[in-house]
Short mmCIF file of C-alpha atoms and ligand atoms in Angstrom, two decimals:
data_model
loop_
_atom_site.label_atom_id
_atom_site.label_comp_id
_atom_site.label_asym_id
_atom_site.label_seq_id
_atom_site.Cartn_x
_atom_site.Cartn_y
_atom_site.Cartn_z
CA MET A 19 16.13 34.66 19.89
CA ALA A 20 12.56 33.41 19.32
CA SER A 21 11.76 36.26 17.05
CA HIS A 22 14.88 35.84 15.19
CA SER A 23 13.97 32.19 14.24
CA ASP A 24 10.49 33.48 13.36
CA ILE A 25 11.64 35.62 10.30
CA PRO A 26 12.79 32.94 7.93
CA ASN A 27 9.87 30.97 9.06
CA ARG A 28 7.35 33.56 8.10
CA ALA A 29 9.28 34.31 4.92
CA GLY A 30 9.16 30.55 4.17
CA SER A 31 5.36 30.27 4.68
CA GLN A 32 4.80 33.43 2.64
CA ARG A 33 6.75 32.04 -0.16
CA ARG A 34 4.79 28.78 0.25
CA ARG A 35 1.48 30.49 0.26
CA ALA A 36 2.54 32.44 -3.00
CA LYS A 37 3.64 29.15 -4.71
CA GLU A 38 0.24 27.60 -3.79
CA ALA A 39 -1.73 30.55 -5.03
CA GLU A 40 0.13 30.26 -8.27
CA ALA A 41 -0.42 26.56 -8.43
CA GLU A 42 -4.20 27.10 -7.87
CA ALA A 43 -4.45 29.91 -10.42
CA ALA A 44 -2.86 27.60 -12.99
CA GLY A 45 -5.55 25.03 -12.37
CA ALA A 46 -3.09 22.76 -10.81
CA GLU A 47 -3.81 19.55 -8.84
CA LYS A 48 -4.52 19.47 -5.15
CA TYR A 49 -3.59 16.45 -3.01
CA SER A 50 -5.52 15.30 -0.04
CA VAL A 51 -3.63 12.99 2.17
CA LEU A 52 -5.65 10.73 4.44
CA LEU A 53 -3.94 9.92 7.86
CA PRO A 54 -5.99 7.35 9.83
CA THR A 55 -4.66 7.26 13.26
CA TYR A 56 -5.25 5.13 16.38
CA ASN A 57 -2.75 5.56 19.12
CA GLU A 58 -0.12 7.49 17.03
CA ARG A 59 0.70 10.17 19.50
CA GLU A 60 4.46 9.81 18.94
CA ASN A 61 4.23 9.31 15.13
CA LEU A 62 1.68 11.92 14.09
CA PRO A 63 3.77 15.09 14.55
CA LEU A 64 6.61 13.43 12.79
CA ILE A 65 4.70 12.21 9.79
CA VAL A 66 3.00 15.63 9.44
CA TRP A 67 6.30 17.44 9.72
CA LEU A 68 7.78 15.02 6.96
CA LEU A 69 4.62 15.59 4.81
CA VAL A 70 4.75 19.36 5.04
CA LYS A 71 8.49 19.27 4.13
CA SER A 72 8.00 16.99 1.17
CA PHE A 73 5.13 19.02 -0.20
CA GLU A 74 6.98 22.38 0.44
CA GLU A 75 10.03 21.04 -1.61
CA SER A 76 7.99 19.65 -4.36
CA GLY A 77 5.76 22.71 -4.64
CA ASN A 78 2.58 20.67 -4.88
CA ASN A 79 -0.62 21.87 -3.17
CA CYS A 80 -1.79 19.74 -0.35
CA GLU A 81 -4.07 19.17 2.56
CA ILE A 82 -3.52 16.65 5.44
CA ILE A 83 -6.73 15.03 6.83
CA VAL A 84 -6.39 13.34 10.19
CA ILE A 85 -8.89 10.80 11.08
CA ASP A 86 -8.52 9.82 14.60
CA ASP A 87 -10.70 7.20 16.11
CA GLY A 88 -10.87 8.49 19.70
CA SER A 89 -7.39 7.19 20.52
CA PRO A 90 -6.93 6.82 24.32
CA ASP A 91 -3.33 7.88 24.13
CA GLY A 92 -4.12 11.52 23.37
CA THR A 93 -3.48 11.67 19.64
CA GLN A 94 -6.15 14.16 19.13
CA GLU A 95 -4.60 16.59 21.54
CA VAL A 96 -1.35 16.52 19.57
CA ALA A 97 -3.28 16.78 16.39
CA LYS A 98 -4.83 20.05 17.74
CA GLN A 99 -1.50 21.42 18.49
CA LEU A 100 -0.39 20.60 14.98
CA GLU A 101 -3.41 22.34 13.54
CA LYS A 102 -2.42 25.44 15.40
CA ILE A 103 1.19 25.23 14.18
CA TYR A 104 0.53 24.50 10.51
CA GLY A 105 -2.96 26.26 10.12
CA SER A 106 -6.39 24.67 9.75
CA ASP A 107 -6.23 25.02 5.99
CA LYS A 108 -3.41 22.53 5.92
CA ILE A 109 -4.28 20.24 8.81
CA LEU A 110 -7.95 19.13 8.85
CA LEU A 111 -8.98 17.24 11.93
CA ARG A 112 -11.91 14.90 11.23
CA PRO A 113 -11.99 12.63 14.25
CA ARG A 114 -14.59 9.98 15.02
CA ALA A 115 -15.82 9.03 18.52
CA LYS A 116 -14.55 5.41 18.64
CA LYS A 117 -12.40 2.90 16.79
CA LEU A 118 -14.47 1.96 13.71
CA GLY A 119 -11.80 0.51 11.54
CA LEU A 120 -9.62 1.60 8.62
CA GLY A 121 -12.06 1.12 5.75
CA THR A 122 -14.68 3.43 7.12
CA ALA A 123 -11.96 5.90 8.20
CA TYR A 124 -10.98 6.37 4.56
CA ILE A 125 -14.62 6.84 3.47
CA HIS A 126 -15.02 9.42 6.32
CA GLY A 127 -11.95 11.14 5.15
CA ILE A 128 -12.86 11.38 1.46
CA GLN A 129 -16.04 13.14 2.36
CA HIS A 130 -13.89 15.97 3.72
CA ALA A 131 -11.31 16.09 1.06
CA THR A 132 -11.13 18.94 -1.29
CA GLY A 133 -8.26 17.68 -3.50
CA ASN A 134 -8.82 16.13 -6.77
CA PHE A 135 -6.24 13.41 -5.82
CA ILE A 136 -6.24 11.40 -2.72
CA ILE A 137 -3.16 9.86 -1.11
CA ILE A 138 -3.61 7.19 1.53
CA MET A 139 -0.85 6.14 3.80
CA ASP A 140 -0.09 4.80 7.22
CA ALA A 141 0.66 7.37 10.00
CA ASP A 142 3.14 5.07 11.70
CA LEU A 143 6.30 6.24 9.69
CA SER A 144 6.55 3.06 7.64
CA HIS A 145 5.50 5.00 4.58
CA HIS A 146 7.84 7.95 3.92
CA PRO A 147 6.38 11.07 2.34
CA LYS A 148 9.53 11.60 0.30
CA PHE A 149 7.98 9.20 -2.14
CA ILE A 150 4.91 11.28 -2.82
CA PRO A 151 6.51 13.48 -5.46
CA GLU A 152 7.53 10.24 -7.20
CA PHE A 153 3.93 9.16 -7.06
CA ILE A 154 2.72 12.39 -8.54
CA ARG A 155 5.36 12.23 -11.32
CA LYS A 156 4.34 8.72 -12.04
CA GLN A 157 0.66 9.63 -12.17
CA LYS A 158 1.27 12.47 -14.66
CA GLU A 159 3.66 10.46 -16.71
CA GLY A 160 1.09 7.73 -17.59
CA ASN A 161 -2.05 9.67 -16.68
CA PHE A 162 -2.79 6.88 -14.27
CA ASP A 163 -6.03 6.50 -12.15
CA ILE A 164 -4.10 4.83 -9.38
CA VAL A 165 -0.30 4.74 -8.37
CA CYS A 166 0.72 2.11 -5.86
CA GLY A 167 3.73 2.08 -3.80
CA THR A 168 5.61 -1.39 -4.18
CA ARG A 169 8.01 -3.09 -1.76
CA TYR A 170 8.67 -5.85 -4.11
CA ARG A 171 10.03 -4.18 -7.26
CA GLY A 172 13.15 -2.13 -8.25
CA ASN A 173 14.73 -0.28 -5.35
CA GLY A 174 11.75 -1.07 -3.06
CA GLY A 175 12.23 -3.04 -0.01
CA VAL A 176 11.76 -3.25 3.75
CA TYR A 177 13.64 -2.48 7.03
CA GLY A 178 13.34 -4.30 10.36
CA TRP A 179 11.78 -7.53 9.05
CA ASP A 180 13.23 -10.90 10.16
CA LEU A 181 13.60 -13.83 7.73
CA LYS A 182 10.21 -15.36 8.86
CA ARG A 183 8.29 -12.31 8.17
CA LYS A 184 10.07 -11.92 4.77
CA ILE A 185 9.26 -15.55 3.88
CA ILE A 186 5.62 -15.11 4.81
CA SER A 187 5.41 -11.85 2.90
CA ARG A 188 7.12 -13.11 -0.21
CA GLY A 189 5.22 -16.44 -0.13
CA ALA A 190 1.83 -14.85 0.22
CA ASN A 191 2.64 -12.41 -2.50
CA LEU A 192 3.72 -15.19 -4.96
CA PHE A 193 0.60 -17.16 -4.10
CA THR A 194 -1.61 -14.12 -4.64
CA GLN A 195 0.12 -13.33 -7.87
CA ILE A 196 -0.54 -16.76 -9.20
CA LEU A 197 -4.20 -16.88 -8.17
CA LEU A 198 -5.19 -13.35 -9.06
CA ARG A 199 -2.70 -12.17 -11.73
CA PRO A 200 -3.41 -8.48 -10.88
CA GLY A 201 -0.63 -6.86 -12.82
CA VAL A 202 0.47 -5.06 -9.62
CA SER A 203 3.46 -6.34 -7.58
CA ASP A 204 2.31 -5.11 -4.13
CA LEU A 205 -1.22 -5.99 -3.44
CA THR A 206 -1.32 -5.58 0.32
CA GLY A 207 0.52 -2.29 0.55
CA SER A 208 -1.45 0.78 1.65
CA PHE A 209 0.71 3.67 0.30
CA ARG A 210 -1.19 4.73 -2.73
CA LEU A 211 -2.40 7.62 -4.74
CA TYR A 212 -5.90 7.74 -6.35
CA ARG A 213 -7.98 10.04 -8.42
CA LYS A 214 -10.65 11.16 -5.97
CA GLU A 215 -13.58 9.86 -8.01
CA VAL A 216 -11.88 6.65 -8.71
CA LEU A 217 -11.34 5.98 -5.01
CA GLN A 218 -14.90 6.81 -4.27
CA LYS A 219 -16.16 4.34 -6.90
CA LEU A 220 -13.81 1.60 -5.51
CA MET A 221 -14.77 2.20 -1.78
CA GLU A 222 -18.46 1.70 -2.85
CA LYS A 223 -17.63 -1.70 -4.33
CA CYS A 224 -15.23 -3.00 -1.67
CA VAL A 225 -16.38 -4.95 1.31
CA SER A 226 -13.34 -6.67 2.90
CA LYS A 227 -11.26 -5.66 5.77
CA GLY A 228 -7.54 -5.26 6.57
CA TYR A 229 -4.96 -6.57 4.07
CA VAL A 230 -7.70 -8.11 1.93
CA PHE A 231 -9.31 -4.67 1.52
CA GLN A 232 -6.13 -3.38 -0.18
CA MET A 233 -6.10 -6.35 -2.43
CA GLU A 234 -9.71 -6.12 -3.30
CA MET A 235 -9.19 -2.40 -4.28
CA ILE A 236 -6.80 -3.44 -6.99
CA VAL A 237 -8.77 -6.37 -8.22
CA ARG A 238 -11.99 -4.19 -8.64
CA ALA A 239 -9.83 -1.40 -10.18
CA ARG A 240 -8.82 -4.01 -12.89
CA GLN A 241 -12.39 -5.04 -13.50
CA LEU A 242 -13.45 -1.43 -13.96
CA ASN A 243 -10.46 -0.93 -16.40
CA PHE A 244 -8.79 1.78 -14.29
CA THR A 245 -5.14 2.32 -15.00
CA ILE A 246 -2.44 1.54 -12.35
CA GLY A 247 1.26 2.67 -12.13
CA GLU A 248 3.87 1.58 -9.56
CA VAL A 249 6.56 3.35 -7.64
CA PRO A 250 9.13 1.36 -5.56
CA ILE A 251 9.11 2.34 -1.88
CA SER A 252 11.16 1.42 1.08
CA PHE A 253 8.98 0.31 4.06
CA VAL A 254 10.54 0.87 7.49
CA ASP A 255 8.81 -0.90 10.25
CA ARG A 256 7.21 1.18 12.92
CA VAL A 257 9.48 2.42 15.65
CA TYR A 258 6.83 3.78 17.97
CA GLY A 259 3.56 2.37 19.02
CA GLU A 260 2.00 -1.05 18.57
CA SER A 261 0.82 -2.97 15.53
CA LYS A 262 -2.90 -3.29 15.46
CA LEU A 263 -3.45 -6.26 13.40
CA GLY A 264 -4.03 -9.49 15.35
CA GLY A 265 -2.55 -12.95 15.29
CA ASN A 266 -5.00 -14.64 12.97
CA GLU A 267 -3.82 -12.30 10.21
CA ILE A 268 -2.71 -15.03 7.89
CA VAL A 269 -6.00 -17.06 8.22
CA SER A 270 -8.13 -14.03 7.31
CA PHE A 271 -5.74 -13.23 4.50
CA LEU A 272 -6.15 -16.66 2.99
CA LYS A 273 -9.95 -16.53 3.43
CA GLY A 274 -10.04 -13.23 1.75
CA LEU A 275 -7.76 -14.35 -1.10
CA LEU A 276 -9.77 -17.48 -1.85
CA THR A 277 -13.03 -15.51 -1.77
CA LEU A 278 -11.68 -13.14 -4.36
CA PHE A 279 -10.33 -16.04 -6.32
CA ALA A 280 -13.68 -17.81 -6.33
CA THR A 281 -15.93 -14.76 -7.09
CA THR A 282 -13.98 -12.50 -9.39
CA MET B 30 -16.17 -16.58 -15.69
CA THR B 31 -14.49 -16.22 -12.20
CA ARG B 32 -10.86 -17.11 -11.73
CA LEU B 33 -11.79 -20.34 -10.04
CA GLU B 34 -13.99 -21.41 -12.99
CA LYS B 35 -11.11 -20.64 -15.41
CA TRP B 36 -8.69 -22.72 -13.43
CA MET B 37 -11.21 -25.68 -13.09
CA SER B 38 -11.99 -25.62 -16.80
CA THR B 39 -8.33 -25.54 -17.70
CA LEU B 40 -7.59 -28.38 -15.36
CA LEU B 41 -10.58 -30.37 -16.71
CA VAL B 42 -9.39 -30.07 -20.22
CA LEU B 43 -5.89 -31.10 -19.37
CA MET B 44 -7.18 -34.09 -17.43
CA LEU B 45 -9.33 -35.22 -20.35
CA ILE B 46 -6.43 -34.99 -22.79
CA TRP B 47 -4.32 -36.97 -20.36
CA LEU B 48 -6.98 -39.64 -19.97
CA CYS B 49 -7.28 -39.94 -23.81
CA LEU B 50 -3.57 -40.54 -24.02
CA VAL B 51 -3.49 -43.07 -21.20
CA GLN B 52 -6.41 -45.08 -22.61
CA ASP B 53 -5.02 -44.57 -26.07
CA LEU B 54 -8.44 -43.56 -27.38
CA LEU B 55 -6.99 -42.38 -30.69
CA ASN B 56 -5.37 -45.90 -31.22
CA LEU B 57 -2.00 -44.55 -31.81
CA GLY B 58 -0.64 -47.89 -30.33
CA TYR B 59 2.63 -46.60 -28.63
CA SER B 60 5.07 -48.73 -26.83
CA LYS B 61 4.79 -49.66 -23.04
CA LYS B 62 7.83 -47.40 -22.29
CA PHE B 63 5.95 -44.39 -23.87
CA HIS B 64 2.77 -45.29 -21.98
CA ASP B 65 4.73 -45.27 -18.72
CA VAL B 66 5.91 -41.77 -19.44
CA ILE B 67 2.47 -40.72 -20.10
CA LEU B 68 1.16 -42.28 -16.87
CA SER B 69 3.69 -40.31 -14.82
CA LEU B 70 3.22 -37.02 -16.74
CA PRO B 71 1.15 -35.35 -13.93
CA VAL B 72 3.84 -36.17 -11.35
CA TYR B 73 6.55 -34.56 -13.59
CA LEU B 74 4.43 -31.60 -14.02
CA LEU B 75 3.73 -31.18 -10.35
CA VAL B 76 7.48 -31.53 -9.46
CA THR B 77 8.45 -29.10 -12.24
CA ALA B 78 5.84 -26.56 -11.16
CA GLY B 79 6.80 -27.02 -7.40
CA SER B 80 10.46 -26.53 -8.07
CA TYR B 81 9.86 -23.61 -10.29
CA LEU B 82 7.85 -21.97 -7.46
CA LEU B 83 10.40 -22.62 -4.79
CA GLY B 84 13.18 -21.40 -7.00
CA THR B 85 11.20 -18.18 -7.71
CA LEU B 86 10.38 -17.80 -3.95
CA GLY B 87 14.07 -18.33 -3.09
CA PHE B 88 15.26 -15.77 -5.81
CA ARG B 89 12.75 -13.21 -4.69
CA LEU B 90 13.66 -13.69 -1.06
CA ALA B 91 17.30 -13.29 -1.81
CA ASN B 92 16.55 -10.11 -3.70
CA PHE B 93 14.32 -8.62 -1.14
CA ASN B 94 16.15 -5.41 -0.36
CA ASP B 95 17.05 -4.37 3.16
CA CYS B 96 16.62 -0.63 3.31
CA GLU B 97 19.30 0.19 5.86
CA GLU B 98 19.99 3.65 4.50
CA ALA B 99 16.18 4.50 4.27
CA ALA B 100 16.02 3.64 7.99
CA GLN B 101 19.03 5.62 8.88
CA GLU B 102 17.72 8.63 6.99
CA LEU B 103 14.44 8.47 8.73
CA PHE B 104 16.00 8.26 12.15
CA MET B 105 17.99 11.45 11.38
CA GLN B 106 14.89 13.12 10.15
CA ILE B 107 13.01 12.14 13.26
CA GLN B 108 15.52 14.07 15.48
CA GLU B 109 15.40 16.99 13.14
CA ALA B 110 11.65 17.09 13.24
CA GLN B 111 11.41 16.67 16.97
CA ALA B 112 13.84 19.74 17.42
CA ASP B 113 12.03 21.76 14.84
CA LEU B 114 8.56 20.91 16.29
CA SER B 115 9.39 21.81 19.78
CA SER B 116 10.91 25.13 18.61
CA LYS B 117 7.53 25.69 16.96
CA GLY B 118 5.96 25.07 20.46
CA LEU B 119 4.74 21.48 20.12
CA ILE B 120 4.54 19.91 23.69
CA LEU B 121 4.37 16.18 23.78
N1 GTP C 301 -8.75 5.85 12.36
C1 GTP C 301 -8.31 4.62 12.46
N2 GTP C 301 -7.12 4.38 12.26
C2 GTP C 301 -6.59 3.18 12.28
C3 GTP C 301 -7.39 2.14 12.82
N3 GTP C 301 -6.63 0.99 12.89
C4 GTP C 301 -5.46 1.21 12.44
N4 GTP C 301 -5.28 2.66 12.09
C5 GTP C 301 -4.16 3.39 11.55
O1 GTP C 301 -4.01 2.86 10.32
C6 GTP C 301 -2.55 2.81 9.97
C7 GTP C 301 -2.03 1.31 9.68
O2 GTP C 301 -2.33 0.57 10.87
P1 GTP C 301 -1.08 -0.39 11.57
O3 GTP C 301 -1.49 -0.75 12.88
O4 GTP C 301 0.17 0.27 11.34
O5 GTP C 301 -1.27 -1.60 10.59
P2 GTP C 301 -0.05 -2.30 9.86
O6 GTP C 301 0.67 -1.33 9.14
O7 GTP C 301 -0.70 -3.36 9.02
O8 GTP C 301 0.77 -2.99 11.04
P3 GTP C 301 2.16 -2.64 11.63
O9 GTP C 301 2.65 -1.46 10.95
O10 GTP C 301 2.89 -3.90 11.60
O11 GTP C 301 1.84 -2.25 13.05
C8 GTP C 301 -1.90 3.52 11.15
O12 GTP C 301 -1.68 4.70 10.85
C9 GTP C 301 -2.99 3.21 12.29
O13 GTP C 301 -2.78 4.31 13.28
C10 GTP C 301 -8.77 2.40 13.14
O14 GTP C 301 -9.52 1.51 13.60
N5 GTP C 301 -9.16 3.68 13.00
MG1 MG C 302 2.02 0.09 9.97
#
C-alpha cells in the first residue's frame, strides 16, 4: 500500500524538479518565502503544505525559510520533520535561540534567502498561499518593486472578526489614510512580496515595531520612489494558537502613526 | 516638509484668510447676515468634514467583505493537508 502511494508521489516530485530546472535555465525568478514562527506547531505543517501545493500548481521556483524563535511548544521539531519530507533545498530552517521579535526575524531570514524576490507572510494560516501566484502576476504586470495584499479593496476581506474589531480596523485605516496618504489601501497588512534588494534597503531604514513597522515600510518605500501594486486577499483569523500582540496595541499604533506623521 | 508641517501651514493660511474676512480687512463692507455666515464658517466646515468621515466609515464598514467561502475552503484544505502529511510520515 505504502509503496503504491509512493509512485505518483515520486513522479510528481520528478516532474516538479524538471519544471524547476527548466525555470532556472530560463533565468526565471526565484521566490523566498519567509515564515517567522513562534508557537506555531499546529499551523506550520499546514502552511508549508499549502505553500508547496501553490508553488507546484503555479510552477514558480521557491524556497521556504522558517525562522523559529525557540518556540517552547516544539515548533522546531515539527519543522525538522517537514525538512525531511520536502527536502532541505525547499525547507530551510534558520532558527534563533530566543524570541527576538518579528522585525529582526525578517532581517535574519533575508540573509539566508537565495531568491531574487522575498515573500513575507504570517505562519498562522491567516494568509493563504493561493494568493501568491496573483502577487507574482501583479508584480510582472507592472514590474512593481513591492506587491501588497489588501483586505480593504475589491474582493478582499476578513473572516472571524466581530463588529468591534471591524470598526477599529476600518477606523484606524481611514485615519491613517488621511494623515499619511500612502496610496496603499492596507498599511498594516503583513502579506507582501518584495524585490530582495528593495526589502533589504527598507529594512535598514525602518525602526518601528509591530503594526507600525509594516506601515513605515510603505511610507519609506514611497519616499524612495519604489513602485507598489496591490492584490485583494481574504484574511481568515487564526484557528490554532494564540495571538501574540498585547492589549496596548491601539496606543502603540497611534503613537507610531503620529510619529510618522510628524517626521516624514 | 513633513506631513505635520504641511497640515499646519495649510491650517494657518486658512485661518488667516478667515480672520481677514471676519475683520473685513479688505473693506468689502458686507451685511450683518453675511458676516454671521463667515463667523460660523469653521463650524460648518467641521460638521461637514465630520459627517463625510462618518459616512465614509459607515460605507466602508458595510462593504467590508466577510470571507465565508475562503474560510470554508481553508478548513477543507486543512483536513486534506493533515491526511496527506500523516501519510508522508509527519507525527504531530
Ligand atoms: N520568529 C518570530 N516569529 C514571531 C514572533 N512574534 C510573532 N511571530 C510570528 O509572526 C506571525 C504573526 O504573528 P501573530 O501573533 O499572528 O500576529 P498577528 O497576526 O498580528 O495577530 P493574530 O493573528 O491576531 O494572532 C506568526 O507567524 C507568528 O508566529 C517573534 O518574536 N519571532
Ligand atoms: Mg496573525
